[in-house]
XYZ file of C-alpha atoms in Angstrom:
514
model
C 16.729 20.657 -3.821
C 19.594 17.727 -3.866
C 21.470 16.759 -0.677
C 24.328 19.386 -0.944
C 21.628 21.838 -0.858
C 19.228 20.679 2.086
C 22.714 20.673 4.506
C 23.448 24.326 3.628
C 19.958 25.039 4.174
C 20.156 22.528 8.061
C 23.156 24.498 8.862
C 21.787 27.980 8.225
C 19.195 26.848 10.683
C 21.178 27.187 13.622
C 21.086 31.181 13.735
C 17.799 31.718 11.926
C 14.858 33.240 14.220
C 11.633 31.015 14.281
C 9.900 32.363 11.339
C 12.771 32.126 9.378
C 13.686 28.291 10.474
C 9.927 27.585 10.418
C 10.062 28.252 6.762
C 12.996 26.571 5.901
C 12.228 23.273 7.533
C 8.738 23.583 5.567
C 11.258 23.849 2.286
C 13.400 20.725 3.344
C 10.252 19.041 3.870
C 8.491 19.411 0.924
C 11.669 18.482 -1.025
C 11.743 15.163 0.886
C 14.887 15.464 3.289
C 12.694 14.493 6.389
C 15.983 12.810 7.925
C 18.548 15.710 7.627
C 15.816 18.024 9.219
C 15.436 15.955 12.321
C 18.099 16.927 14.091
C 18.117 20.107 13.225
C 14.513 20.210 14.083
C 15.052 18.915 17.534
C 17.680 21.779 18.616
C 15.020 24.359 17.446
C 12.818 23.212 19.509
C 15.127 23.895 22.491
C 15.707 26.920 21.528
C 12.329 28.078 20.568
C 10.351 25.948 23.757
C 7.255 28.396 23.299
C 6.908 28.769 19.611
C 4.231 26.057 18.570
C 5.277 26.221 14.899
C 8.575 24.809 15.639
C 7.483 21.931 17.674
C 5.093 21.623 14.916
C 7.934 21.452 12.647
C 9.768 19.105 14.883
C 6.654 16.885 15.210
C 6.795 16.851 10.796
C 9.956 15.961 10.530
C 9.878 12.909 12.690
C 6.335 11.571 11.227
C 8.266 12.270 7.806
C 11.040 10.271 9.104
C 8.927 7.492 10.439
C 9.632 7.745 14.186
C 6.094 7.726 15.383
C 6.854 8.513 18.882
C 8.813 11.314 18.913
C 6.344 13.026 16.260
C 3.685 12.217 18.956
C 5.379 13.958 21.513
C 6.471 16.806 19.639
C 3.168 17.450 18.183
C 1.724 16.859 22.046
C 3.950 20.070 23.132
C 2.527 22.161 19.633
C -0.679 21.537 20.926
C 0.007 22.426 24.479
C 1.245 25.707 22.905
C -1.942 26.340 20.534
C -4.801 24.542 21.687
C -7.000 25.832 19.205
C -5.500 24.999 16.183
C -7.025 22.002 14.257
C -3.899 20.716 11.653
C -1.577 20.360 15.343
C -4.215 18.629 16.880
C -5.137 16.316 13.762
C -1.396 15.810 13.612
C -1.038 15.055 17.312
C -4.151 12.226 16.711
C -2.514 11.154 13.755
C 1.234 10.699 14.549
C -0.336 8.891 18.512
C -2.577 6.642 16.393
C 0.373 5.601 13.740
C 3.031 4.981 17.205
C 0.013 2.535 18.483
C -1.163 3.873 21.311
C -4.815 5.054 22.301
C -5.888 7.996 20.069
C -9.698 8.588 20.261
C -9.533 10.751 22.889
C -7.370 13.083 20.517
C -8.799 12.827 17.300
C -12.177 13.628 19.124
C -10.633 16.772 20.222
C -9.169 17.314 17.056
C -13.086 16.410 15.245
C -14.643 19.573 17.194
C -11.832 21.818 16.178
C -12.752 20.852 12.174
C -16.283 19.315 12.964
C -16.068 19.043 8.996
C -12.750 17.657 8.146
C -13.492 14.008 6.431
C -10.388 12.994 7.472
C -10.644 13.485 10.868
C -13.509 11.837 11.569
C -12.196 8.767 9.183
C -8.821 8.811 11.538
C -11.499 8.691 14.297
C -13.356 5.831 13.058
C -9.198 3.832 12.939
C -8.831 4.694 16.407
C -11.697 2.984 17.992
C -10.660 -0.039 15.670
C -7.912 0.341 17.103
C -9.329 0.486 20.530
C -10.546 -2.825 19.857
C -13.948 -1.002 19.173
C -14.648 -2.136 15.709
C -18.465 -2.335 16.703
C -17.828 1.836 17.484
C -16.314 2.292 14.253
C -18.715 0.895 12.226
C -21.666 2.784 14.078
C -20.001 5.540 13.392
C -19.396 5.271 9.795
C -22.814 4.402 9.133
C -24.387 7.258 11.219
C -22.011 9.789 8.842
C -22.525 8.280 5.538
C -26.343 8.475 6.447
C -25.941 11.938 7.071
C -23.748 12.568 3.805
C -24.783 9.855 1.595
C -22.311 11.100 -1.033
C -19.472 11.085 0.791
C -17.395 8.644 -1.210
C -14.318 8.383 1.136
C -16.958 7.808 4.138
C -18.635 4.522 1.809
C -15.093 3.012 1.110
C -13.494 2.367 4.408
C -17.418 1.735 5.855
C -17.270 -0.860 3.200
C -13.404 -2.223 3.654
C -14.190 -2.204 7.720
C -17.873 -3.752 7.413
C -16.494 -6.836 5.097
C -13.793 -7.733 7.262
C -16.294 -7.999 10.294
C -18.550 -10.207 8.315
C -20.983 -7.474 7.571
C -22.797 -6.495 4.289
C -19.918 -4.128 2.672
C -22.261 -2.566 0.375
C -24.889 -1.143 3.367
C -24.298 2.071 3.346
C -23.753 2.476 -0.347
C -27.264 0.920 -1.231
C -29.454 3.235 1.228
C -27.366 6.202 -0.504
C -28.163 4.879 -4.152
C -31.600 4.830 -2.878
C -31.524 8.499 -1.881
C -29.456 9.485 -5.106
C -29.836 7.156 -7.886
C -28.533 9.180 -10.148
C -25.782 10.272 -8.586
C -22.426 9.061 -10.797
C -19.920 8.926 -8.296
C -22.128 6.052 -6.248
C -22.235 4.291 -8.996
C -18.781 3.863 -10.229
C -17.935 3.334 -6.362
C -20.071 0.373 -6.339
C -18.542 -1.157 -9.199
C -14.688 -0.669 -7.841
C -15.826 -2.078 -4.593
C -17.039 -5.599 -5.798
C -14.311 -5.247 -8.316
C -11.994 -5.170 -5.132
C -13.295 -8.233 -3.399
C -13.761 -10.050 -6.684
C -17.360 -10.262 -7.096
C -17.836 -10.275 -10.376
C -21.498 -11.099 -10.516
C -21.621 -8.036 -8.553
C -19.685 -6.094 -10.589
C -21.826 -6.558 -13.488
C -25.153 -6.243 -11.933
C -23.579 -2.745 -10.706
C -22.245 -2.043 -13.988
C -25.816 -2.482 -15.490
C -27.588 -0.417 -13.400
C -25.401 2.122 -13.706
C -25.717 1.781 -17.324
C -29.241 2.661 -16.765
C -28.191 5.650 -14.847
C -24.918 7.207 -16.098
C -25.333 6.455 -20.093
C -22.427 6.301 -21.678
C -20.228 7.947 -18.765
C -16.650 7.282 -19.685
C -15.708 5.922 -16.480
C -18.559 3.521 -16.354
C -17.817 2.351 -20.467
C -14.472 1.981 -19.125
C -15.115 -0.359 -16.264
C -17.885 -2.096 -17.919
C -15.219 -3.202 -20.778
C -12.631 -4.190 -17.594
C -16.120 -5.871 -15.997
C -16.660 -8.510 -19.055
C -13.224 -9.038 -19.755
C -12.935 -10.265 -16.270
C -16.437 -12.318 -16.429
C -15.060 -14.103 -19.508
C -16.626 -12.388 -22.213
C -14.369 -11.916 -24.423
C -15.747 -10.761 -27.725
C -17.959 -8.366 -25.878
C -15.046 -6.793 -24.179
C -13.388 -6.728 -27.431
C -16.166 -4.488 -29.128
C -16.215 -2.594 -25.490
C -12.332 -1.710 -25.437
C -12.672 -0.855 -29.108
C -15.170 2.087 -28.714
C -12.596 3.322 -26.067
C -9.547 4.984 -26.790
C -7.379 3.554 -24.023
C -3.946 5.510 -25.088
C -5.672 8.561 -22.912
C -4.745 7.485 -19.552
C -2.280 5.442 -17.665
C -5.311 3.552 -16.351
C -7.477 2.542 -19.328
C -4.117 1.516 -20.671
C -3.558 -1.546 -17.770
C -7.158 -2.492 -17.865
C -6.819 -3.044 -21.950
C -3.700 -4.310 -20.826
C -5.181 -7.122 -18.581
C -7.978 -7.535 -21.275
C -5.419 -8.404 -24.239
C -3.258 -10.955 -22.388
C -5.767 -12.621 -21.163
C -7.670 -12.578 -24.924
C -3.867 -14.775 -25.811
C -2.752 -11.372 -27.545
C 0.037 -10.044 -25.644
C 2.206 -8.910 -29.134
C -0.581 -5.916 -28.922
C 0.330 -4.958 -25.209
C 3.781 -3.202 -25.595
C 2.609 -1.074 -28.535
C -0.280 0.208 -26.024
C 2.111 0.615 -22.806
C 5.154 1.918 -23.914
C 4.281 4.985 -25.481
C 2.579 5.434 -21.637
C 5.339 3.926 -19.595
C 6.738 7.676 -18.733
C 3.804 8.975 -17.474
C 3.240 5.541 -15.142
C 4.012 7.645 -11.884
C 2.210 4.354 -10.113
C 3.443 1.642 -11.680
C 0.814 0.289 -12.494
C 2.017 -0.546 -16.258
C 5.605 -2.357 -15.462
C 3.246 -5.448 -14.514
C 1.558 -6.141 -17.483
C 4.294 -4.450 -19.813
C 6.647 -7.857 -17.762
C 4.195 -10.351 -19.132
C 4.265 -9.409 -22.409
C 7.893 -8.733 -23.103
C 8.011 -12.269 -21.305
C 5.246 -14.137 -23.719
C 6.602 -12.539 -26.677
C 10.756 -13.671 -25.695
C 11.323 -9.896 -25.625
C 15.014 -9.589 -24.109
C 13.774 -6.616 -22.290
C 11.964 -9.068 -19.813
C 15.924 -9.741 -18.862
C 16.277 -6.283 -18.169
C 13.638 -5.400 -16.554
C 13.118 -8.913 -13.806
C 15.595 -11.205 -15.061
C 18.739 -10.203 -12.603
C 18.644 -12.903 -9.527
C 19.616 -9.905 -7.030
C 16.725 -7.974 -7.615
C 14.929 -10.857 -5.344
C 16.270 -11.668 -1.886
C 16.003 -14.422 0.520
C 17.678 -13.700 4.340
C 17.280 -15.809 7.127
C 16.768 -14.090 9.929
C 15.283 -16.056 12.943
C 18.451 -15.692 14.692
C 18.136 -12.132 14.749
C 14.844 -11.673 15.503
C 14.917 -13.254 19.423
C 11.786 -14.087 20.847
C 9.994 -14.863 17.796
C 7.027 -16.765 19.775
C 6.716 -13.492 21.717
C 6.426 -11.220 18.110
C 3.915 -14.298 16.801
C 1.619 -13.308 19.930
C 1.939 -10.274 19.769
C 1.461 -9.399 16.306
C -1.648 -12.019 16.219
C -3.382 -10.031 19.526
C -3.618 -7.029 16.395
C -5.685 -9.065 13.892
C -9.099 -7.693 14.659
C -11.112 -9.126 11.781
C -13.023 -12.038 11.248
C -12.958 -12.144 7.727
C -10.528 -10.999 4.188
C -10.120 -7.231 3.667
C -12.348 -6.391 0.582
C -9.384 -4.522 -1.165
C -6.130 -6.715 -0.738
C -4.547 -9.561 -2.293
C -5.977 -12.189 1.271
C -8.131 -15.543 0.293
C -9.105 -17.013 3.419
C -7.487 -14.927 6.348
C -7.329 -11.550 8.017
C -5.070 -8.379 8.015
C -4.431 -5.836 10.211
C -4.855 -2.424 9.774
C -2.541 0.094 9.659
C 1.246 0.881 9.199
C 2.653 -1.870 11.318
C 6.043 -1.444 11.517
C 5.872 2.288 12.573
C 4.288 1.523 15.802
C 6.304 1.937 18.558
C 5.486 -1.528 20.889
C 8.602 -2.890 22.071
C 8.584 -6.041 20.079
C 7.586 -4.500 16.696
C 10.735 -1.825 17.460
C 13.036 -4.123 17.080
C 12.041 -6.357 14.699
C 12.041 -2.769 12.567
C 15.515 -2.618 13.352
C 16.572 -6.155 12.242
C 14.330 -5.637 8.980
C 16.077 -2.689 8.231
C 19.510 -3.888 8.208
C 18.479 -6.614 5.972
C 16.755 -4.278 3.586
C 19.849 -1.877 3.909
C 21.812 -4.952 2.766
C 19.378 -5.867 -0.339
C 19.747 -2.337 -1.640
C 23.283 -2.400 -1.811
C 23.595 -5.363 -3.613
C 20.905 -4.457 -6.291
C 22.137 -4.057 -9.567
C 23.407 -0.648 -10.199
C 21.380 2.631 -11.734
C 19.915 1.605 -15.238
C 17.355 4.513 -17.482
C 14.290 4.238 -16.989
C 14.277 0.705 -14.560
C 11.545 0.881 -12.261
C 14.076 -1.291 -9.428
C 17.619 -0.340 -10.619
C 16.916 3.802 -9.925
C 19.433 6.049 -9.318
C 19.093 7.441 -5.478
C 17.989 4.703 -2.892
C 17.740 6.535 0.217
C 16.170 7.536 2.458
C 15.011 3.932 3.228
C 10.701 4.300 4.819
C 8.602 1.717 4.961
C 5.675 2.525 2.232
C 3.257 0.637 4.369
C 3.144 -2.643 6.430
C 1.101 -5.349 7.379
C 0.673 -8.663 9.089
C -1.718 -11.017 7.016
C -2.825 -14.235 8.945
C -4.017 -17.024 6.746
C -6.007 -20.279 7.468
C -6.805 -23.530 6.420
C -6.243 -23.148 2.517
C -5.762 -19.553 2.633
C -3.651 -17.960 -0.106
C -2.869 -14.563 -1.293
C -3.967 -14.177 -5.461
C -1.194 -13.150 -7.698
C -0.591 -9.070 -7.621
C 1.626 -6.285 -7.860
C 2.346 -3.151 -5.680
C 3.046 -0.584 -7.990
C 3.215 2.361 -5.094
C 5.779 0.720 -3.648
C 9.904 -0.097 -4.512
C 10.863 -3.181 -2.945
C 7.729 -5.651 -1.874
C 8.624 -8.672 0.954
C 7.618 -11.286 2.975
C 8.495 -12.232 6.411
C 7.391 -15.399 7.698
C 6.169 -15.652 11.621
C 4.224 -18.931 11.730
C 3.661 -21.676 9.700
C 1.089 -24.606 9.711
C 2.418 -28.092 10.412
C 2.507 -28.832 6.834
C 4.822 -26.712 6.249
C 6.871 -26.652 8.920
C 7.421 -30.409 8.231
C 8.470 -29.605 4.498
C 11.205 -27.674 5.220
C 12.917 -30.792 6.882
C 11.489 -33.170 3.727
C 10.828 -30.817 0.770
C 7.227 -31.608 -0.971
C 6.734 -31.364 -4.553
C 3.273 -29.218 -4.048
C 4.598 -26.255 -2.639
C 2.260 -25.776 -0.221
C 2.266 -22.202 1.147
C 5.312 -21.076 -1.007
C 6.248 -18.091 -2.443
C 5.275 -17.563 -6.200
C 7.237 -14.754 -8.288
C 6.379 -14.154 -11.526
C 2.611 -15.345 -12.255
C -0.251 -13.814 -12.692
C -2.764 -16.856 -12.610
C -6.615 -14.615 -12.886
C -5.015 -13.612 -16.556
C -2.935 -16.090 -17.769
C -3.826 -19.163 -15.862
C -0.999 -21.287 -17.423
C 1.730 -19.320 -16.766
C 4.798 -20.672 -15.021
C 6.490 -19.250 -12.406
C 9.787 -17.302 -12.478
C 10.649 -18.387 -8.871
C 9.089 -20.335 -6.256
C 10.107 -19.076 -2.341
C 10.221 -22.097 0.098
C 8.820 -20.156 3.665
C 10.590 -21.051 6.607
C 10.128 -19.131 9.989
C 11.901 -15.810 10.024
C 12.642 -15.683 6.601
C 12.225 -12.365 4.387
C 12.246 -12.509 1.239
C 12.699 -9.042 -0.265
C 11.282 -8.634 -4.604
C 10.624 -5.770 -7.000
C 7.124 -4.021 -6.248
C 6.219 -4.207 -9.612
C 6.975 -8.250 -9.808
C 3.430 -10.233 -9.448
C 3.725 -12.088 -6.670
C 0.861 -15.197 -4.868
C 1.420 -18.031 -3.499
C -0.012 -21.341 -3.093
C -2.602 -22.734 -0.772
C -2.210 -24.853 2.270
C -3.981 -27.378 3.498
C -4.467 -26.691 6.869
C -3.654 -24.356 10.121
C -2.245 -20.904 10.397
C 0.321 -19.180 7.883
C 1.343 -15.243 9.536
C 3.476 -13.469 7.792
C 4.292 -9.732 8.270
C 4.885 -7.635 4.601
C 5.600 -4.464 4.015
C 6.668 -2.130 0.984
C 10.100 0.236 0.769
C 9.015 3.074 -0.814
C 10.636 4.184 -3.665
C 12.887 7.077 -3.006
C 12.387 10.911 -4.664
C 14.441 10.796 -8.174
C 14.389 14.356 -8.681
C 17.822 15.423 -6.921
C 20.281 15.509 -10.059
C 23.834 16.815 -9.192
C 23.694 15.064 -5.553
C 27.121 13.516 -5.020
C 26.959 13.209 -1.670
C-alpha cells in the first residue's frame, strides 16, 4: 500500500462504522503508515468513546508512531472498556513502561490475564528495573527460569540483567544444563552468551561440551568454526569453515566472513557475500562486504561509504538548553554497575530501554532538537542509488530504531561494531572527562575518547581509520548503520553520550509520488 493509497483509505475513515474503521486502521498499520493513521485514529475515538477496539486502534497507532504517552492513554481508556482482555492490557503495560513511567502495577495485571505469556512476564521483570528494583527483577527471573529451565528468552535477559549487576550471567543457564544436559537449545545459548561479552575461553569450553552433547549439530559446527577463528586458531577454523557450506545462510556467510579477513584473505570475501547480499534483510553483510571491497581497492568501497555526507557532525549545545540538567538526568537512569553482556561498552554502563521515547520533560525536548538535526542529515544524503544500504529510495517516516545513553569511565571505550538493524547510527555527546574537555581547546595527537569510523580493530587490528570524530559537548554526529564504528580510550573520568539508531524506512511502496 504506497502513500496515495493509505490517504484514500484515512479519508474513507471518516464515515466508516467501527468494525469497518477498526479494520482499516489494522490495514494502514500493517503496511507501515502509523503517522497518517494518527489523526485519523484520534477522531474515531471521539466518535466511537465506547468501542474498545478503536481506542485500541488509537493506542497502535501512536506506539507505531512513537508518541509513548498518548498510546498510554489511549490504551488506558481500551482497557477501561474491556477489562478482561489480555493484548489491551499488555499493550497498556507496554506503551506506560516505553513513556517512562511506573508500569508494574499494569503488567502484573496484564501477567494474570495471560499467566503464560513469556513476554509479559519479561516486560514485568523491565518494569521493576525500571522501578529501580533490579534486585526484584532478577529474583524474578531466576524463580521462572527455575520453573522452565528451557525457556531460552527467560535465560537471555536473566543473563544480560545479572552481568550488568555484577552477578554470575550464566546462573540460571548452568542449573538448567544440569537438569537437561542434553538439551540443544541450552547449549548453543551458552555459547552466544559468552560470545556476547567476549569470553572466549568461555566460549570454547561451552563449545566443547556441547560437542559432547549435540554431535555434529549444525549450529554448534557453525559456532565452533566462528569460536576458533576468534581464539586465534586459524588453521583449525580453516578445516572447520571448510566442512561447512556457508553460502546457505546470511549468517554462516558473515561469520566466514569475519574468519577470512582476519586469516589476511579478504579477495575470497566478496565472492562469498555478494551472491547473499539480497537476501541480507539485517545487514549484517554490508560490514564485512566494506572491508573487503576496501582491502582489495575495489571502487565499490566509494560507492558504498566513500561520500563525506553520508557522515554528519552538528553542533548542537546551543539548542539543547540546560544541558547540565539532561546530564543529571539522563545519569539518575544508569542502573548498572557493570557493561551490558551484549553491546559494544568496555568499562561503563547503559541504560535500558528506548530512551528517547520516554516522555520526561527533558528527554522530550532533546527528541525534538535531535530530530530536526536528523531531518536535516537526511536531506542532504546523497540521492536514491540500487541496491545502497544508506542512499534508499523512501526516507520517511523518521522513528528512532532504539536509543540509549552509555556512560563510560576511566579508560572505557566502546569496541569497533556495526548496527545492521538500524539506517542511520549517531552519537551525542553529554559529558566529557577533563581530558577531553581540555583537547578541544588544544587538540592532542592521541585522540583520546574520539570517534573512530571505519575500523574494525578485533579482525583486522592494523586497519586505519576512515574518519576520526573529535567529541565536544552537544555534538551529534550522525553515520551509516552499517559503517563500523569504536572509539578510543580515555584516560580518566566520565564520557556520557546518548546514541540511538533511525530506522530504516519500509521500501516496498513503488508508485508513491507523494
Amino acid at each position: 500500500m504506497n502513500r496515495s493509497e493509505a490517504l484514500v483509505r484515512v479519508a474513507a475513515l471518516r464515515t466508516a462504522d467501527g468494525s469497518a474503521a477498526f479494520a482499516s486502521g489494522i490495514a494502514l498499520l500493517r503496511a507501515d503508515h502509523a503517522e497518517l493513521l494518527l489523526p485519523a485514529a484520534r477522531q474515531l475515538a471521539t466518535r466511537f468513546p465506547g468501542d474498545p477496539r478503536i481506542h485500541q486502534l488509537h493506542g497502535l497507532a501512536a506506539r507505531a508512531a512513537q508518541n509513548s504517552g498518548e498510546a498510554s492513554i489511549a490504551f488506558a481508556s481500551a482497557a477501561r472498556l474491556a477489562p478482561g482482555d489480555a493484548l489491551i492490557a499488555h499493550s497498556h503495560a507496554r506503551a506506560t513502561l516505553e513513556a517512562g513511567r511506573p508500569a508494574v502495577f499494569l503488567f502484573e495485571r496484564a501477567a494474570r490475564l495471560a499467566p503464560q505469556d513469556g513476554t509479559v512476564l519479561l516486560g514485568l521483570a523491565a518494569a521493576r528495573l525500571h522501578d529501580q528494583s533490579a534486585q526484584a527483577a532478577v529474583e524474578m527471573l531466576d524463580a521462572l527460569t527455575d520453573a522452565n529451565p528451557l525457556w531460552l528468552d527467560g535465560h537471555r535477559d536473566a543473563a544480560r540483567l545479572r552481568g550488568q549487576l555484577g552477578l554470575d550471567p550464566y546462573a540460571s543457564l548452568a542449573a538448567a544444563l544440569r537438569r537437561h544436559p542434553d538439551a540443544d537449545e541450552l547449549h548453543l545459548l551458552r555459547i552466544s552468551l559468552a560470545l556476547e561479552a567476549l569470553d572466549l575461553p568461555l566460549a570454547w569450553q561451552a563449545s566443547v561440551e556441547a560437542r559432547a552433547s549435540l554431535g555434529d549439530h549444525p549450529r554448534r559446527a557453525l559456532l565452533e568454526a566462528h569460536v576458533t577463528s576468534e581464539i586465534g586458531k586459524i588453521d583449525e577454523a580453516d578445516t572447520r569453515f571448510a566442512a561447512l557450506d556457508t553460502t546457505l545462510s546470511v549468517n554462516a556467510a558473515s561469520l566466514h566472513a569475519r574468519h577470512l579477513l582476519r586469516a589476511g584473505r579478504p579477495q575470497l570475501v566478496a565472492p562469498l557475500l555478494e551472491p547473499l547480499i539480497d537476501k541480507d534483510y539485517d545487514h549484517m553483510l554490508w560490514p564485512y562486504l566494506s572491508l573487503a571491497w576496501r582491502l582489495t581497492g575495489d571502487p565499490r568501497w566509494d560507492w558504498l561509504e566513500g561520500d563525506g555526507r553520508l557522515v554528519g557532525v552538528y553542533d548542537l549545545a546551543g539548542r539543547i538548553g540546560d544541558l547540565a540538567g539532561l546530564v543529571e538526568h539522563v545519569r539518575r537512569l544508569h542502573f548498572a554497575a557493570e557493561q551490558p553482556l551484549d553491546q559494544s561498552v568496555r568499562g561503563g554502563t547503559q541504560t535500558d530501554g528506548n530512551l528517547l521515547i520516554r516522555e520526561d520533560p527533558p528527554l522530550r525536548a532533546l527528541r525534538a532538537v535531535i530530530r530536526d538535526a536528523v531531518e536535516q542529515h537526511i536531506a542532504q544524503l546523497p540521492p536514491f542509488e540500487a541496491g545502497h544500504p544508506t542512499c534508499i529510495r523512501d526516507r520517511s517516516p523518521v522513528r528512532i530504531a532504539g536509543s540509549w545513553s552509555v556512560r563510560l569511565r576511566d579508560a572505557g571505550f566502546h569496541a569497533d561494531h556495526v548496527h545492521g538493524k538500524g539506517w542511520i547510527s549517531s552519537a551525542l555527546y553529554l559529558a566529557l572527562p577533563p581530558s577531553i574537555a581540555q583537547a578541544e581547546a588544544e587538540p592532542a595527537s592521541g585522540h583520546e575518547g574520539w570517534l573512530s569510523l571505519g575500523e574494525c580493530r578485533d579482525v583486522i587490528a592494523d586497519l586505519e581509520p576512515v574518519r576520526l570524530v573529535e567529541p565536544k559537548l552537544g555534538r551529534l554526529v550522525l553515520f551509516p548503520s552499517t559503517m563500523w564504528h569504536g572509539t578510543r580510550p580515555f584516560a580518566s573520568g566520565e564520557r556520557m553520550t546518548i546514541a540511538f539508531d533511525i530506522a530504516r524506512p519500509t521500501q516496498d511502496r513503488i508508485g508513491d509520488q507523494t
